[in-house]
Coordinates of C-alpha atoms in Angstrom, one line a residue:
X238 CA 76.4 124.6 128.1
X239 CA 77.6 122.8 125.0
X240 CA 80.6 124.0 123.0
X241 CA 80.9 123.5 119.3
X242 CA 83.7 121.2 118.3
X243 CA 86.3 123.4 116.5
X244 CA 86.6 122.6 112.8
X245 CA 90.1 122.3 111.2
X246 CA 90.3 124.3 108.0
X247 CA 90.2 122.2 104.8
X248 CA 93.4 123.9 103.6
X249 CA 95.2 123.0 106.9
X250 CA 93.9 119.4 106.7
X251 CA 95.1 118.9 103.1
X252 CA 98.5 120.5 103.9
X253 CA 99.0 118.3 107.0
X254 CA 97.9 115.1 105.2
X255 CA 100.1 115.7 102.1
X256 CA 103.1 116.6 104.2
X257 CA 102.6 113.5 106.4
X258 CA 102.4 111.3 103.3
X259 CA 105.5 112.9 101.7
X260 CA 107.4 112.7 105.0
X261 CA 106.5 109.1 105.5
X262 CA 107.5 108.2 102.0
X263 CA 110.8 110.0 102.3
X264 CA 111.7 108.5 105.6
X265 CA 110.9 104.9 104.4
X266 CA 113.0 105.6 101.3
X267 CA 115.8 107.0 103.5
X268 CA 115.7 103.9 105.6
X269 CA 115.9 101.6 102.6
X270 CA 118.5 103.6 100.7
X271 CA 120.6 104.4 103.7
X272 CA 121.0 100.7 104.5
X273 CA 121.9 100.0 100.9
X274 CA 124.4 102.9 100.8
X275 CA 126.0 101.8 104.0
X276 CA 126.4 98.3 102.7
X277 CA 127.7 99.5 99.3
X278 CA 130.2 101.9 101.0
X279 CA 131.5 99.1 103.2
X280 CA 131.8 96.8 100.3
X281 CA 133.7 99.4 98.3
X282 CA 136.1 99.8 101.2
X283 CA 136.5 96.0 101.5
X284 CA 137.1 95.7 97.8
X285 CA 139.7 98.5 97.9
X286 CA 141.6 96.8 100.8
X287 CA 141.3 93.5 98.9
X288 CA 142.8 94.9 95.7
X289 CA 145.7 96.6 97.6
X290 CA 146.4 93.4 99.5
X291 CA 146.6 91.4 96.3
X292 CA 149.0 94.0 94.7
X293 CA 151.3 93.9 97.7
X294 CA 151.2 90.1 98.1
X295 CA 152.1 89.7 94.4
X296 CA 154.8 92.3 94.4
X297 CA 158.2 90.8 93.3
X298 CA 159.9 93.2 95.8
X299 CA 158.0 91.8 98.7
X300 CA 158.4 88.2 97.6
X301 CA 162.2 88.7 97.1
X302 CA 162.6 90.4 100.5
X303 CA 160.7 87.7 102.4
X304 CA 162.7 85.0 100.4
X305 CA 166.0 86.6 101.5
X306 CA 166.9 87.7 98.0
X307 CA 166.5 91.4 98.8
X308 CA 166.8 93.7 101.8
X309 CA 163.8 93.4 104.1
X310 CA 163.9 97.2 104.7
X311 CA 162.6 97.7 101.2
X312 CA 159.3 96.2 102.3
X313 CA 158.7 99.1 104.7
X314 CA 159.4 101.8 102.1
X315 CA 157.3 100.0 99.5
X316 CA 154.4 99.6 101.9
X317 CA 154.6 103.2 103.0
X318 CA 154.5 104.4 99.4
X319 CA 151.5 102.2 98.5
X320 CA 149.7 103.4 101.7
X321 CA 150.2 107.0 100.8
X322 CA 148.9 106.5 97.3
X323 CA 145.8 104.5 98.3
X324 CA 145.0 106.3 101.5
X325 CA 144.5 103.2 103.7
X326 CA 145.3 103.2 107.4
X327 CA 148.0 100.6 107.3
X328 CA 149.7 97.9 105.2
X329 CA 151.4 95.3 107.4
X330 CA 153.6 92.6 105.8
X331 CA 154.5 89.8 108.2
X332 CA 156.6 86.7 107.9
X333 CA 155.4 83.2 108.8
X334 CA 156.1 83.9 112.5
X335 CA 153.7 86.9 112.4
X336 CA 156.6 89.4 112.8
X337 CA 155.9 92.8 111.2
X338 CA 158.1 93.7 108.2
X339 CA 156.2 96.9 107.6
X340 CA 154.0 99.2 109.7
X341 CA 152.9 102.9 109.7
X342 CA 154.9 103.3 113.0
X343 CA 158.5 102.3 112.2
X344 CA 159.0 101.7 115.9
X345 CA 156.8 98.7 115.8
X346 CA 158.8 96.9 113.1
X347 CA 160.1 93.5 114.1
X348 CA 157.3 93.1 116.7
X349 CA 154.5 90.5 116.5
X350 CA 151.3 91.4 114.7
X351 CA 148.5 92.5 117.2
X352 CA 144.9 91.4 116.9
X353 CA 145.0 87.6 116.9
X354 CA 143.2 87.4 113.6
X355 CA 146.2 86.8 111.5
X356 CA 146.6 83.1 112.2
X357 CA 144.3 81.8 109.4
X358 CA 146.2 84.0 106.9
X359 CA 149.5 82.3 107.9
X360 CA 147.7 79.0 107.2
X361 CA 147.1 80.1 103.6
X362 CA 143.6 81.6 103.9
X363 CA 142.2 84.9 102.6
X364 CA 139.5 86.8 104.4
X365 CA 138.3 90.0 106.0
X366 CA 138.0 90.5 109.7
X367 CA 137.4 93.2 112.3
X368 CA 139.8 93.4 115.3
X369 CA 141.5 95.8 117.8
X370 CA 145.0 96.6 116.8
X371 CA 147.6 99.1 117.9
X372 CA 145.9 101.8 115.9
X373 CA 142.4 101.0 117.2
X374 CA 139.5 99.0 115.9
X375 CA 139.9 98.3 112.2
X376 CA 138.5 96.5 109.2
X377 CA 141.3 94.2 107.9
X378 CA 141.9 92.2 104.8
X379 CA 144.4 89.3 105.0
X380 CA 146.0 87.4 102.1
X381 CA 148.9 85.0 102.1
X382 CA 152.2 85.7 100.3
X383 CA 153.7 82.9 98.2
X384 CA 157.0 82.5 96.5
X385 CA 157.4 81.5 92.8
X386 CA 157.5 77.8 93.8
X387 CA 154.3 78.1 95.8
X388 CA 155.9 78.2 99.3
X389 CA 154.1 80.5 101.7
X390 CA 156.4 83.2 102.9
X391 CA 154.1 85.2 105.1
X392 CA 151.0 87.3 104.8
X393 CA 149.9 90.9 104.2
X394 CA 147.2 92.8 106.1
X395 CA 145.6 95.9 104.7
X396 CA 143.5 97.8 107.2
X397 CA 141.0 100.7 107.4
X398 CA 140.0 102.1 110.9
X399 CA 136.4 101.5 111.7
X400 CA 136.0 105.3 112.5
X401 CA 137.0 106.0 108.9
X402 CA 134.5 103.4 107.6
X403 CA 131.7 105.1 109.6
X404 CA 132.8 108.5 108.4
X405 CA 132.7 107.3 104.8
X406 CA 129.2 105.9 105.3
X407 CA 128.0 109.1 106.9
X408 CA 129.4 111.2 104.0
X409 CA 127.6 108.9 101.6
X410 CA 124.3 109.5 103.5
X411 CA 124.6 113.3 103.5
X412 CA 123.3 113.4 99.9
X413 CA 120.3 111.4 101.0
X414 CA 119.6 113.8 103.9
X415 CA 119.8 116.8 101.6
X416 CA 117.4 115.2 99.2
X417 CA 115.0 114.5 102.1
X418 CA 115.0 118.1 103.2
X419 CA 114.4 119.3 99.7
X420 CA 111.7 116.7 99.2
X421 CA 110.0 117.9 102.4
X422 CA 110.2 121.6 101.4
X423 CA 108.8 120.8 97.9
X424 CA 106.1 118.6 99.6
X425 CA 105.0 121.5 101.9
X426 CA 104.9 124.0 99.0
X427 CA 103.0 121.5 96.8
X428 CA 100.5 120.7 99.6
X429 CA 99.8 124.4 100.2
X430 CA 99.3 125.0 96.4
X431 CA 97.0 122.0 96.2
X432 CA 95.0 123.0 99.3
X433 CA 94.6 126.5 97.8
X434 CA 93.4 125.1 94.5
X435 CA 90.9 122.8 96.2
X436 CA 89.6 125.7 98.3
X437 CA 89.2 127.8 95.3
X438 CA 87.3 125.0 93.5
X439 CA 85.0 124.8 96.5
X440 CA 84.3 128.6 96.4
X441 CA 86.2 129.0 99.6
X442 CA 83.8 126.8 101.6
X443 CA 84.8 124.5 104.4
X444 CA 83.5 120.8 104.4
X445 CA 81.1 121.5 107.3
X446 CA 79.7 124.5 105.4
X447 CA 79.3 122.4 102.3
X448 CA 77.5 119.7 104.3
X449 CA 75.2 122.4 105.8
X450 CA 74.4 123.8 102.4
X451 CA 73.6 120.3 101.1
X452 CA 71.2 119.6 103.9
X453 CA 69.5 123.0 103.4
X454 CA 69.3 122.4 99.6
X455 CA 67.7 119.0 100.1
X456 CA 65.2 120.3 102.6
X457 CA 64.4 123.2 100.2
X458 CA 64.0 120.9 97.2
X459 CA 61.6 118.6 99.1
X460 CA 59.6 121.4 100.6
X461 CA 58.5 123.2 97.4
X462 CA 55.3 122.4 95.6
X463 CA 56.9 122.6 92.2
X464 CA 58.6 119.7 90.5
X465 CA 62.3 120.3 89.9
X466 CA 64.3 118.6 87.2
X467 CA 68.0 119.3 86.4
X468 CA 70.2 118.0 83.6
X469 CA 73.9 118.5 82.8
X470 CA 75.5 119.4 79.4
X471 CA 75.4 115.8 78.3
X472 CA 71.6 115.7 78.8
X473 CA 72.0 113.4 81.8
X474 CA 69.4 113.9 84.6
X475 CA 71.2 114.9 87.8
X476 CA 68.3 115.9 90.1
X477 CA 64.7 115.0 90.6
X478 CA 62.8 116.2 93.7
X479 CA 59.9 114.4 95.3
X480 CA 57.2 116.5 93.7
X481 CA 58.7 115.9 90.3
X482 CA 58.7 112.1 91.1
X483 CA 55.0 112.2 91.9
X484 CA 54.2 114.0 88.7
X485 CA 56.3 111.5 86.6
X486 CA 54.6 108.6 88.4
X487 CA 51.1 110.0 87.5
X488 CA 52.3 110.3 83.9
X489 CA 53.3 106.6 83.9
X490 CA 57.1 107.2 84.2
X491 CA 57.9 104.7 87.0
X492 CA 61.7 104.3 86.7
X493 CA 64.1 106.8 88.4
X494 CA 65.5 109.0 85.6
X495 CA 68.6 110.1 87.5
X496 CA 71.7 109.2 85.6
X497 CA 69.8 108.6 82.4
X498 CA 69.4 110.7 79.2
X499 CA 66.5 113.1 79.7
X500 CA 65.2 112.5 76.2
X501 CA 65.1 108.8 76.8
X502 CA 63.0 108.9 79.9
X503 CA 60.9 112.1 80.0
X504 CA 59.2 113.3 76.8
X505 CA 58.8 116.9 75.6
X506 CA 61.0 118.5 78.2
X507 CA 62.4 121.1 75.8
X508 CA 65.6 121.2 77.9
X509 CA 67.9 120.3 75.1
X510 CA 66.8 123.4 73.2
X511 CA 67.7 125.6 76.2
X512 CA 71.1 123.9 76.4
X513 CA 71.8 124.8 72.8
X514 CA 70.5 128.3 72.8
X515 CA 71.3 129.3 76.4
X516 CA 68.0 131.2 76.6
X517 CA 65.5 130.8 79.4
X518 CA 61.9 129.7 78.6
X519 CA 59.3 130.9 81.1
X520 CA 55.7 129.8 81.7
X521 CA 55.8 127.3 78.8
X522 CA 53.0 124.7 78.4
X523 CA 54.2 121.1 78.3
X524 CA 52.3 117.8 77.7
X525 CA 53.6 115.0 79.8
X526 CA 51.8 111.8 78.7
X527 CA 48.4 113.6 79.0
X528 CA 49.2 115.8 82.0
X529 CA 49.6 119.4 81.1
X530 CA 52.4 121.2 82.9
X531 CA 53.3 124.8 83.2
X532 CA 57.1 124.8 83.0
X533 CA 60.0 127.2 83.5
X534 CA 63.4 126.3 82.0
X535 CA 66.5 128.2 83.2
X536 CA 70.1 127.6 81.9
X537 CA 72.8 127.0 84.5
X538 CA 75.9 129.0 83.8
X539 CA 79.4 128.7 85.2
X540 CA 82.0 131.3 84.2
X541 CA 79.7 132.3 81.4
X542 CA 79.3 128.8 80.0
X543 CA 76.0 126.8 80.0
X544 CA 76.7 123.6 81.9
X545 CA 73.1 122.5 82.5
X546 CA 69.4 123.3 82.7
X547 CA 67.0 123.4 85.6
X548 CA 63.3 123.1 84.9
X549 CA 60.5 123.8 87.5
X550 CA 57.0 122.7 86.6
X551 CA 53.5 122.2 88.1
X552 CA 50.3 120.6 87.0
X553 CA 48.4 123.3 85.0
X554 CA 45.1 121.9 86.4
X555 CA 46.2 122.8 89.9
X556 CA 47.2 126.2 88.8
X557 CA 43.9 126.7 87.1
X558 CA 41.9 125.6 90.2
X559 CA 44.0 128.0 92.3
X560 CA 43.3 130.8 89.8
X561 CA 39.6 130.1 89.9
X562 CA 39.7 130.1 93.7
X563 CA 41.5 133.5 93.6
X564 CA 38.9 134.8 91.1
X565 CA 36.0 133.6 93.3
X566 CA 37.6 135.3 96.3
X567 CA 38.0 138.5 94.3
X568 CA 34.4 138.5 93.1
X569 CA 33.2 137.8 96.7
X570 CA 35.3 140.7 97.9
X571 CA 33.9 143.0 95.2
X572 CA 30.3 142.0 96.2
X573 CA 31.1 142.7 99.8
X574 CA 32.6 146.1 98.9
X575 CA 29.4 146.9 96.9
X576 CA 27.1 145.9 99.7
X577 CA 29.1 147.9 102.2
X578 CA 29.0 151.0 99.9
X579 CA 25.2 150.6 99.5
X580 CA 24.7 150.2 103.3
X581 CA 26.8 153.3 104.0
X582 CA 24.7 155.3 101.4
X583 CA 21.5 154.2 103.2

């Protein structure tokens, strides 16, 4: 026993397709934008650390303290003040031996800098690195400190914990996630409205129902003995069945009229008049290049507006022969009836 393959509703198909396209577009956009946001956020953090490092390295207070012209304890208070204002994790000032002169934990003052990535800074280089320090993994900016005569006095390191960097990136992405959710919601609503509109346009029919109706329509058009011709409101021929094609061929019209102006290919159709008036014309005689046709012209209306005309026609000679045959049968029946009546009387 064969089971019919279940059909997915057109509305469901359109909704799924549109939602899938919207979701794919949003996720691709999220991937691209998220990468860019992550890079921009990290660049902003690096620029912030760089600016703070330059400010501290050029501070007269720090230069004087490392030169021995001022108390070194002032470096700790100054670094702590800058750290509080700028909200970085640490600002460490060190001398040429790598000994800390400032640190968020005062107990670590006077101890060597931890991480091993400070050596290049003590050689006069400026750079950004990532290393494990006493406070954990951090992103660090190093810049040397010079005296007024150009002698290097030490270096400063400004750091942000990697956890804080990741949190900043995640917070920047939250806006993107909210937009994605809103985009998906709007996509679903739009898909449902579109599907409903398409379904309404198709008179509530599903694709397989439309295909079935089309097959039945074609079979019906080809099975009737009358010629059928249809035109739209622009006078373009939209339909010609096989019987109409045969009649046109007998009348010397060899080219296929579909898609062409009806008045340019088929003479004396009278269909333009029906388009203009909107009134049906029944059992009208029409001369088609010497072939006399009996034609019916019916306007096609959609929502009360004439959008086309359908004409059905047949060779009048055939109809006349059929009428004569019917007349002969009628006379024969009358004769039989009379003979039967006379026989019954006898």
